[in-house]
CSV table of C-alpha atoms (C1' of nucleotides) in Angstrom, one decimal:
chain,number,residue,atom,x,y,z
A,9,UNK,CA,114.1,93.9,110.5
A,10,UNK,CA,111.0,95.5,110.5
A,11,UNK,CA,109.8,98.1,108.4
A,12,UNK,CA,109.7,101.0,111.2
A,13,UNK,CA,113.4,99.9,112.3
A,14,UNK,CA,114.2,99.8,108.7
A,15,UNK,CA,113.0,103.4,108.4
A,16,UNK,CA,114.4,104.5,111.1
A,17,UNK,CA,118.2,103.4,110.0
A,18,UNK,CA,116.9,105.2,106.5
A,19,UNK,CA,116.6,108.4,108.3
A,20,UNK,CA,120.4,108.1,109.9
A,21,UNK,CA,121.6,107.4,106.3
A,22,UNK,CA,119.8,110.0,104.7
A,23,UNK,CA,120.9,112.2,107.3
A,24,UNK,CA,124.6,111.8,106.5
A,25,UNK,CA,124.7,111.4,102.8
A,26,UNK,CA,122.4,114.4,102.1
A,27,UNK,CA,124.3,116.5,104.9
A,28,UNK,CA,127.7,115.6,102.4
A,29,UNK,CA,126.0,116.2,98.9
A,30,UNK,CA,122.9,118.7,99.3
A,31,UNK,CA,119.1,117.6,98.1
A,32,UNK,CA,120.1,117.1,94.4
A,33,UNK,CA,123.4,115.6,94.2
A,34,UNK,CA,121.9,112.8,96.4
A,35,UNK,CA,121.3,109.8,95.0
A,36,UNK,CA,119.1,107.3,96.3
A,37,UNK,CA,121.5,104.9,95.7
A,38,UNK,CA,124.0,106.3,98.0
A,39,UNK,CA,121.0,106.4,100.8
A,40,UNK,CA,120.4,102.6,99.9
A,41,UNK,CA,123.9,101.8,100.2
A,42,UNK,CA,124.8,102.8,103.5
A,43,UNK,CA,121.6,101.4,104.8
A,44,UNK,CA,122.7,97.8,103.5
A,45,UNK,CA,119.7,97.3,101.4
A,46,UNK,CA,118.4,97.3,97.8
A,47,UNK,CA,117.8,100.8,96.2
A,48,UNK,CA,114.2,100.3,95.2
A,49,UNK,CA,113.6,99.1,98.5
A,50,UNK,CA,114.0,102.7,99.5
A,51,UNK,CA,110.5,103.4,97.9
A,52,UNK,CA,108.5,101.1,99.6
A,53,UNK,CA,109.0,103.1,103.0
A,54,UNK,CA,109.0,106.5,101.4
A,55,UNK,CA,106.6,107.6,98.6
A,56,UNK,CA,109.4,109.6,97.2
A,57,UNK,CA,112.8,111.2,97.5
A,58,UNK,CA,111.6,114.4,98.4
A,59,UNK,CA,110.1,112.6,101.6
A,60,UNK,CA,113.2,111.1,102.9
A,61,UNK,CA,114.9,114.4,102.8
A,62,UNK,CA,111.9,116.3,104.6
A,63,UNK,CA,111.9,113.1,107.0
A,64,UNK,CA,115.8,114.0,107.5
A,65,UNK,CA,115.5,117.6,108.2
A,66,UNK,CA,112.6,117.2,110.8
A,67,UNK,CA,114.7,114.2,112.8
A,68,UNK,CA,117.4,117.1,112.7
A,69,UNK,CA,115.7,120.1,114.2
A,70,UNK,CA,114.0,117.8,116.4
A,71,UNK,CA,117.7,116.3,117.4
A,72,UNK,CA,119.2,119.7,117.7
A,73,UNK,CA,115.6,121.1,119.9
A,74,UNK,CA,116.4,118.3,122.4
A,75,UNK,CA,120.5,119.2,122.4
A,76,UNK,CA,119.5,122.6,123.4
A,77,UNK,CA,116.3,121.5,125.9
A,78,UNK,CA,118.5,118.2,127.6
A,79,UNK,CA,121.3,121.0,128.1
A,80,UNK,CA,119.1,123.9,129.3
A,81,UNK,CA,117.3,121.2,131.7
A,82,UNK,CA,117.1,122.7,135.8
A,83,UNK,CA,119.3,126.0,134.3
A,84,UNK,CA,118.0,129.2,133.7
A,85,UNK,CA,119.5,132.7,132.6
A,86,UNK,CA,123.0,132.9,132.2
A,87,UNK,CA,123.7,129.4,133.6
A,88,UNK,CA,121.1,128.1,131.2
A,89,UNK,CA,122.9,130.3,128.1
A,90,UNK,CA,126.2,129.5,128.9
A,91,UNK,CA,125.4,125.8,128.9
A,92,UNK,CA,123.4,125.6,125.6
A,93,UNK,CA,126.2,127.2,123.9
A,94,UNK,CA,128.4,124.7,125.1
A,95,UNK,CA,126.3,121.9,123.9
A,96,UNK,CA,125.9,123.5,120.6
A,97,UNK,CA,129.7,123.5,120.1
A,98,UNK,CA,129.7,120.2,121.2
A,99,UNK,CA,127.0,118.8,118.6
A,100,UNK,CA,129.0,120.3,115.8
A,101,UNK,CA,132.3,118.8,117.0
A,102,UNK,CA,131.0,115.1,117.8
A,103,UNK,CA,127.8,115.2,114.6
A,104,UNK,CA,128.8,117.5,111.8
A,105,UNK,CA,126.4,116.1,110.0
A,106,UNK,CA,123.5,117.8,111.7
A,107,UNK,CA,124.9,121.1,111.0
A,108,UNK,CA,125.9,120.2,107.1
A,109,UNK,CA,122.1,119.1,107.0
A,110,UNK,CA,121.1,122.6,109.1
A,111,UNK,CA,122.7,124.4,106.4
A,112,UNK,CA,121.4,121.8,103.3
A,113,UNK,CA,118.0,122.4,104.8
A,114,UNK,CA,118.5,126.2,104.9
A,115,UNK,CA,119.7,126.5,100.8
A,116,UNK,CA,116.5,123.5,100.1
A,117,UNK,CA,113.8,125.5,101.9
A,118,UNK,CA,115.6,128.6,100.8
A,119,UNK,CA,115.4,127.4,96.8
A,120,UNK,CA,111.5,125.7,97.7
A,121,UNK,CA,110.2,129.1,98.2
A,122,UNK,CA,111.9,131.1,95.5
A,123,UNK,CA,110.2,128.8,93.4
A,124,UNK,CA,106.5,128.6,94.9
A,125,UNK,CA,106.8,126.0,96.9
A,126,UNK,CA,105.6,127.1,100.4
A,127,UNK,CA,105.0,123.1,101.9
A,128,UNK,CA,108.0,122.4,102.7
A,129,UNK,CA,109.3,125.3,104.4
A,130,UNK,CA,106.3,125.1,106.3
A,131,UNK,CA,107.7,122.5,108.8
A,132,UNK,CA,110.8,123.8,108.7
A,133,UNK,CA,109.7,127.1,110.1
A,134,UNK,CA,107.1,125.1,112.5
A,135,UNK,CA,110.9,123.2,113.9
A,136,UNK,CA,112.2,126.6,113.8
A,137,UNK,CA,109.8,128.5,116.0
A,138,UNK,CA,109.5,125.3,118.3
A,139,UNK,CA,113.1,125.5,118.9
A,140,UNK,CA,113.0,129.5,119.4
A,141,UNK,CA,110.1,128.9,121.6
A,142,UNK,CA,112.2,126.6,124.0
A,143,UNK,CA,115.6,128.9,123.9
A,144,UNK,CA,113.2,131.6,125.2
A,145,UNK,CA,111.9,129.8,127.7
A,146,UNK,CA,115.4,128.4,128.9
A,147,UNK,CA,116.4,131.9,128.5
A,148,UNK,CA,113.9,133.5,131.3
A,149,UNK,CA,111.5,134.9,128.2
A,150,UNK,CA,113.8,137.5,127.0
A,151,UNK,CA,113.4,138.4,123.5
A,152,UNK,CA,116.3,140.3,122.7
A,153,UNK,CA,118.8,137.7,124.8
A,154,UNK,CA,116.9,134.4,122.8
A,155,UNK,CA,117.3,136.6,119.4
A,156,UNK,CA,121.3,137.5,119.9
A,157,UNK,CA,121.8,134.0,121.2
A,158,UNK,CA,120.3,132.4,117.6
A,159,UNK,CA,122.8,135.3,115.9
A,160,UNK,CA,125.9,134.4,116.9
A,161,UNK,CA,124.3,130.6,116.7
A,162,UNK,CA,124.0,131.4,112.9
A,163,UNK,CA,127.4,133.2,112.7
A,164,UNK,CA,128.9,129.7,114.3
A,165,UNK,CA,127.3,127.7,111.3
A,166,UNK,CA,128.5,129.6,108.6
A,167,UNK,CA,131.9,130.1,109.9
A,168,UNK,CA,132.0,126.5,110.4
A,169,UNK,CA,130.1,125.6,107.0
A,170,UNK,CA,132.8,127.6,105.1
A,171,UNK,CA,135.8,125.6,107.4
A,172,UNK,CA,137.1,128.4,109.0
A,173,UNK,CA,139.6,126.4,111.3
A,174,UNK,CA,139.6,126.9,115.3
A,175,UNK,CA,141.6,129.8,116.3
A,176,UNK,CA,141.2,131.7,113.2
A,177,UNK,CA,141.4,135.2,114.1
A,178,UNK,CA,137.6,135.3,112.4
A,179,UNK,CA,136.6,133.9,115.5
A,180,UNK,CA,138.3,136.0,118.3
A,181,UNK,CA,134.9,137.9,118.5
A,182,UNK,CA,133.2,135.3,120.3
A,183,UNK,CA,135.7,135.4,123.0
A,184,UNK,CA,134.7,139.3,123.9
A,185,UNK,CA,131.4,139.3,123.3
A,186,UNK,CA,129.7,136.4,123.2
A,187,UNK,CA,132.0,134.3,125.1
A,188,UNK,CA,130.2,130.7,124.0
A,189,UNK,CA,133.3,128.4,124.6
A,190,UNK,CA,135.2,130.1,127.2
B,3,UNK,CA,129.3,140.7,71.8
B,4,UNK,CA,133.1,139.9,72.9
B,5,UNK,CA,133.5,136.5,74.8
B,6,UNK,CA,134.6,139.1,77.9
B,7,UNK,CA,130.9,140.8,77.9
B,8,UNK,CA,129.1,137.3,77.2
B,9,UNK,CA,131.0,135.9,79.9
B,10,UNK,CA,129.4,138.6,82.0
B,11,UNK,CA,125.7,137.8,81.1
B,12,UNK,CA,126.8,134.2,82.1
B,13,UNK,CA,127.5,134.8,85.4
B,14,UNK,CA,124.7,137.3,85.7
B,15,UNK,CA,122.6,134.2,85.0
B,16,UNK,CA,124.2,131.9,86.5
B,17,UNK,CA,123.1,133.5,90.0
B,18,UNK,CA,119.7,133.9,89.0
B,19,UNK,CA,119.7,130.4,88.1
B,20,UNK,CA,122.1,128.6,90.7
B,21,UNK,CA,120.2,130.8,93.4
B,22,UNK,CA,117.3,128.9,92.8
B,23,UNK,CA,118.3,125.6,92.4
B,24,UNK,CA,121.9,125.2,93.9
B,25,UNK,CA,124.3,123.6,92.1
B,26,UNK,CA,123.5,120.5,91.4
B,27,UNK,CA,120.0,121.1,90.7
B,28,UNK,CA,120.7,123.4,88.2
B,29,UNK,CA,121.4,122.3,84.5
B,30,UNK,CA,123.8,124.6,82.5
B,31,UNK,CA,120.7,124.3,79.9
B,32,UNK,CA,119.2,126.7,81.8
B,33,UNK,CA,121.3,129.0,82.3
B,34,UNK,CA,122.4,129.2,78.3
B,35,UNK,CA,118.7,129.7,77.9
B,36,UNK,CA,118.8,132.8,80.2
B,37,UNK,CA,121.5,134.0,78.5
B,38,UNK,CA,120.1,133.6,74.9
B,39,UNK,CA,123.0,131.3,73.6
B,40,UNK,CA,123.2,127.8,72.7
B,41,UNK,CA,124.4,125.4,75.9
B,42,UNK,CA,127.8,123.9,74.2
B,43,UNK,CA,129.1,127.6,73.8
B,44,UNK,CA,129.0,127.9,78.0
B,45,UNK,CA,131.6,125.4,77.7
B,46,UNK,CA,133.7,128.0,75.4
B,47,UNK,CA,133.5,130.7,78.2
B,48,UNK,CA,134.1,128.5,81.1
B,49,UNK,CA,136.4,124.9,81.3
B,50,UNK,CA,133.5,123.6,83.5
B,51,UNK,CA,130.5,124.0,85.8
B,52,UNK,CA,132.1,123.9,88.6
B,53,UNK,CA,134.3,127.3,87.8
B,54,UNK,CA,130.6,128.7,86.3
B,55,UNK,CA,129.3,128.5,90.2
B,56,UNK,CA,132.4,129.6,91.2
B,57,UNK,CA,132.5,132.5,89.2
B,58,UNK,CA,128.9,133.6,90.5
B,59,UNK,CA,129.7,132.8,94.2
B,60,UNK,CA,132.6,135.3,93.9
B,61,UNK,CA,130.6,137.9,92.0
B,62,UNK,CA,128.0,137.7,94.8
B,63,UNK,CA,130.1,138.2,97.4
B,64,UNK,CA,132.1,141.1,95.8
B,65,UNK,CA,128.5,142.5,95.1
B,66,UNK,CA,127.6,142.3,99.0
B,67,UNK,CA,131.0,143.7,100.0
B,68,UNK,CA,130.3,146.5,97.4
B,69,UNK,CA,126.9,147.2,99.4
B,70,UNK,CA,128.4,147.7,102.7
B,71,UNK,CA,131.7,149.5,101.8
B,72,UNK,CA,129.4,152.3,99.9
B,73,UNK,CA,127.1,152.5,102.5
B,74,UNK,CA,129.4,153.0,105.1
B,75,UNK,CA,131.5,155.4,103.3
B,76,UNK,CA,132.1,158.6,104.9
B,77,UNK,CA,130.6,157.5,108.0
B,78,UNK,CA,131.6,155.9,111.4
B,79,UNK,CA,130.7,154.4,114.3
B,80,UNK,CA,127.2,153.8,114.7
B,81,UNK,CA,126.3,155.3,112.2
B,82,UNK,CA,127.9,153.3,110.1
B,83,UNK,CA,126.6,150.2,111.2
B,84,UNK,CA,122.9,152.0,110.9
B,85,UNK,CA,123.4,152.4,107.2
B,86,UNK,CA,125.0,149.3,106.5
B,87,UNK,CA,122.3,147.2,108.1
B,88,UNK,CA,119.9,149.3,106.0
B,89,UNK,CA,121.4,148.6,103.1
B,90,UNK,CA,122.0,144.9,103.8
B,91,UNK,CA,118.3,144.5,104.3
B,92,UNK,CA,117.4,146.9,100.9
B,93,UNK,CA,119.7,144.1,99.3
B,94,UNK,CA,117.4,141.3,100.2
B,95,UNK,CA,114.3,143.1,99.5
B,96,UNK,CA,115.3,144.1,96.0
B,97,UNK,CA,118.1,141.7,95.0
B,98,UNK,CA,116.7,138.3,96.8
B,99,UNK,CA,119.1,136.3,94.6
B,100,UNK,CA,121.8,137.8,96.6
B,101,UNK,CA,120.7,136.4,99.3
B,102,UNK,CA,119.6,132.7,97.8
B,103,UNK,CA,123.1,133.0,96.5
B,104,UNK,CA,124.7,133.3,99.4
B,105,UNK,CA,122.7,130.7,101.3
B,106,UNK,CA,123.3,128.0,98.2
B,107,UNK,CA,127.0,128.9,98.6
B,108,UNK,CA,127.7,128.3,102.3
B,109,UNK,CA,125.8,124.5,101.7
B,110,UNK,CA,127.8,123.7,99.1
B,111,UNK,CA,131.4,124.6,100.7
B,112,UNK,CA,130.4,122.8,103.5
B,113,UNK,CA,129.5,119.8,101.6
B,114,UNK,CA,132.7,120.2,99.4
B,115,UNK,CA,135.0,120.4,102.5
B,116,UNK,CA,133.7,117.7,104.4
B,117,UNK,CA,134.2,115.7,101.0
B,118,UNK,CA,137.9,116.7,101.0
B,119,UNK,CA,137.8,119.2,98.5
B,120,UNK,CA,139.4,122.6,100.3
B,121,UNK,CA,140.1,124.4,97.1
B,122,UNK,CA,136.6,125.9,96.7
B,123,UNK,CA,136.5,126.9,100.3
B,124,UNK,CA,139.7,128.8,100.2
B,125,UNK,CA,138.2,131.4,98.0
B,126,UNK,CA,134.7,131.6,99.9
B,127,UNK,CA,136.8,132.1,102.8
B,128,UNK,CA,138.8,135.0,101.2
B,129,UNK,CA,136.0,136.6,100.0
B,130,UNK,CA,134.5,136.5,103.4
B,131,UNK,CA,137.5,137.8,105.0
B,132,UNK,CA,138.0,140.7,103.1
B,133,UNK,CA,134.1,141.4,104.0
B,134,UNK,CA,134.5,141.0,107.5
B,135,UNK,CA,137.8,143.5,107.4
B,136,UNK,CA,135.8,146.2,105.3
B,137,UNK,CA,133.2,145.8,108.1
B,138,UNK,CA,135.4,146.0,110.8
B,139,UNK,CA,136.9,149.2,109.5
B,140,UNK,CA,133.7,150.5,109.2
B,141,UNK,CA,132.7,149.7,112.9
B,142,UNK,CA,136.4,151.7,114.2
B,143,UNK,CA,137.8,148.4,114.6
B,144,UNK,CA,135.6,146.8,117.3
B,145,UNK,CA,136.0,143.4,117.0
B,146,UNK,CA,132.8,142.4,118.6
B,147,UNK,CA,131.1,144.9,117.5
B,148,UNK,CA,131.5,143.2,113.9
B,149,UNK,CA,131.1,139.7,115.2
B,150,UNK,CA,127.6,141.0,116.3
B,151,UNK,CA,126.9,142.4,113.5
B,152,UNK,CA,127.8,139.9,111.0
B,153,UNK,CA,126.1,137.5,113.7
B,154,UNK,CA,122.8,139.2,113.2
B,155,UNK,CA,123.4,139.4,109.3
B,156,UNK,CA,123.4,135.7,109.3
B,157,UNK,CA,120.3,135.0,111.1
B,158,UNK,CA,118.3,137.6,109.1
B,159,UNK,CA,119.8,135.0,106.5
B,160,UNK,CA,117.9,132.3,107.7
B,161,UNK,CA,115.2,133.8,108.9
B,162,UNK,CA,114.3,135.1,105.6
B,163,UNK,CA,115.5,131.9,103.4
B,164,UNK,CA,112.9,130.3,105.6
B,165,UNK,CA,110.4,132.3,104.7
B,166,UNK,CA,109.4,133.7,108.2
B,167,UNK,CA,107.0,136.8,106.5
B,168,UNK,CA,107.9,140.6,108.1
B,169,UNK,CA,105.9,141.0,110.7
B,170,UNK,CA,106.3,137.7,112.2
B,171,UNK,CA,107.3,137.2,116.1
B,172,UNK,CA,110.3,135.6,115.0
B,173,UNK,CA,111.7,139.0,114.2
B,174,UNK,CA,110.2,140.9,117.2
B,175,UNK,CA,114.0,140.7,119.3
B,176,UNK,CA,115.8,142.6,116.3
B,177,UNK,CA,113.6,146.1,116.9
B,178,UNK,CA,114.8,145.5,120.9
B,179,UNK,CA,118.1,144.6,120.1
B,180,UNK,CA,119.6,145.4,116.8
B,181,UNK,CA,117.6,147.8,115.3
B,182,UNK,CA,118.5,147.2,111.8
B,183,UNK,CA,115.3,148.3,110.7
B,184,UNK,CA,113.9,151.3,112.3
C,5,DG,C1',141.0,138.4,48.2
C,6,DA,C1',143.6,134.9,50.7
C,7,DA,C1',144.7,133.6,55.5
C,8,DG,C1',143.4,133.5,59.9
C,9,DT,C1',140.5,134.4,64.0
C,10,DT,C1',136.3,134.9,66.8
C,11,DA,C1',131.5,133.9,68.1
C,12,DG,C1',128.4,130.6,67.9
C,13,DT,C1',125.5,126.1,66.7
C,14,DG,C1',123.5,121.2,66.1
C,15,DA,C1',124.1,116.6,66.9
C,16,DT,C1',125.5,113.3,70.0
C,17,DT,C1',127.3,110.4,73.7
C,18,DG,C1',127.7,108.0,77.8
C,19,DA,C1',126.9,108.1,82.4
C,20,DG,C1',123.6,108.5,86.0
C,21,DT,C1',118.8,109.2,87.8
C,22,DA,C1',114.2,108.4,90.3
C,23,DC,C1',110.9,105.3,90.2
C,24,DT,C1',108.0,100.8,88.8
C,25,DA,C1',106.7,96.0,88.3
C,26,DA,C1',107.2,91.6,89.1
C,27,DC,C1',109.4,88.1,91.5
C,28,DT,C1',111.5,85.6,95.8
C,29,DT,C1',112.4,84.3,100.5
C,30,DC,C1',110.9,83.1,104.9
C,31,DA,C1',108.7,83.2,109.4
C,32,DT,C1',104.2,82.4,111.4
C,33,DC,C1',99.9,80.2,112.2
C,34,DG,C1',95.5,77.5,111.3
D,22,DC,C1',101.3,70.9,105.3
D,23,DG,C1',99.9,74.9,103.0
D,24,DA,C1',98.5,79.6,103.0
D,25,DT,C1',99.3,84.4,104.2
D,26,DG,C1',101.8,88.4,104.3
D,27,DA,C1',105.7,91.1,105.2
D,28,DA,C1',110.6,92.0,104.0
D,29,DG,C1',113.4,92.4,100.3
D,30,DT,C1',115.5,91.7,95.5
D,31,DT,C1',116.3,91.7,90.3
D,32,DA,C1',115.4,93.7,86.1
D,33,DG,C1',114.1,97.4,83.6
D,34,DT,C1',112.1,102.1,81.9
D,35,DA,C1',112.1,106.7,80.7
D,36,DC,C1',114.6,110.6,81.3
D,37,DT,C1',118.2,114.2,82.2
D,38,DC,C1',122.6,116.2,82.1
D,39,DA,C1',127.6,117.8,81.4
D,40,DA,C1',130.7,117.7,78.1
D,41,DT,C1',132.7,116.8,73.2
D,42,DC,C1',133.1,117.3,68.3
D,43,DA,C1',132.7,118.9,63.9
D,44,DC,C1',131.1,122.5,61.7
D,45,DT,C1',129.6,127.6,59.9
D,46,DA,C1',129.1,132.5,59.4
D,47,DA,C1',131.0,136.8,60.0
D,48,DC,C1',134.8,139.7,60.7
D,49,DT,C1',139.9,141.3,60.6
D,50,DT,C1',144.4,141.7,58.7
D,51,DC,C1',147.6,142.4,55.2
DNA sequence: GAAGTTAGTGATTGAGTACTAACTTCATCG
DNA sequence: CGATGAAGTTAGTACTCAATCACTAACTTC
């Protein structure tokens, strides 16, 4: 396998182990493992830990970006909303990871800053805006409508970070208001 | 000082220090040094680390509810939501742990339920609960008028874990929409 | 002042960690 | 055939960390 493809798989793996265990309690090992490969190996396609995880958190916005543009595609306004939402549910149903490694990414970029570090939540915030940027276009340019949708977009990852089970009266909001299942 | 008080200072530091470095990033070295006692002796106070983040997740969230309930108090309606968004957003300016906190918390229930482990969840999720039913009160029982609210508390969450500065477009829908600010 | 309790420490251990260096295997090509 | 280079491994280093243990100093009770 070549290096790219093997890179590749890397990303997938780091994906899901650092989506179950946060930044720190990841070991590389773990990442090596489920790739099917030697741990050291790991460091001849990334200069360091610290780059597998930013490489993980970019292929996820970037995987969550095209969820929201492939789903928004020909729609626009309420059509466009309504089936966005729907997608979104869908992703965290069928890929939990990607929102365990949303909400990793969140407490890592989050921590980064506290502490000085402004790199890394430098391309997390350019992901960030790229995906606003595209919701408000799907959207019809409203600012208030692209903002509310993110919201309750945010809402629906905690609830589900903290495991609040389907039909848990916590949720009946979204039914009124919101209405992103329905 | 009585084990009781010490036991206080702990958990007092053991936000400060978990905030920034999540749990598993964060050595119980550091936060005996915070506190001014040897290391060993956090392991008179508390059986574990484990029940050390646990304690500080619960404090925080007891702390938040406290912000909202006394801001609310004696008022109703939308006035009530007007001075409990102000005070959520004074809370983040002045007590940015808090917020950290919170954000280290929701990543590392997620991770512990979708490893199996439901136990720590159960009492994030009662915590959260009882926030979301002082809330509701506060609102006159409008059930999507608290989902929106919380749902705009948790992207100001990520917004500002990711650093986005005030005064960045990003934030531009909330003056439209929300108001929390103005 | 003896008996007992409470707050607290120093030393240590054993497991796990990111990362390095040096070696091997093997397909391809002149 | 022999060389080259890329893919991958084994062995190892230097370090950190949660948790335990044996101990002490100060206070309280009677």
């Amino acid at each position: 396998m070549s290096a790219e493809e093997r890179r590749e798989s890397v990303i997938r793996a780091a994906i899901t182990e650092f989506a179950r265990g946060g930044y720190a309690a990841t070991s590389t090992q773990a990442i090596a493992k489920r790739v099917g490969v030697s741990q050291p190996y790991l460091f001849r396609l990334f200069p360091n830990k610290q780059a597998m995880f930013l490489a993980a958190t970019e292929r996820c916005l970037a995987d969550t970006r095209k969820v929201f543009s492939d789903a928004a595609e020909g729609l626009e306004g309420e059509e466009a909303l309504h089936a966005m939402a729907v997608a979104y549910q869908r992703l965290i149903v069928d890929d939990p990871d990607k929102l365990l490694m949303q909400m990793q990414m969140y407490a890592a970029v989050a921590a980064a800053e506290a502490s000085g570090d402004h790199e890394f939540g430098e391309s997390t915030r350019a992901g960030w805006l790229q995906m606003w940027d595209e919701i408000h276009l799907a959207l019809g340019a409203d600012v208030s409508e692209t903002t509310t949708f993110l919201a309750y977009g945010m809402l629906v990852n905690t609830l589900t970070s903290l495991g609040f089970p389907a039909g848990h009266r916590i949720w009946s909001g979204f039914y009124e208001s919101a209405r992103p299942i329905a």
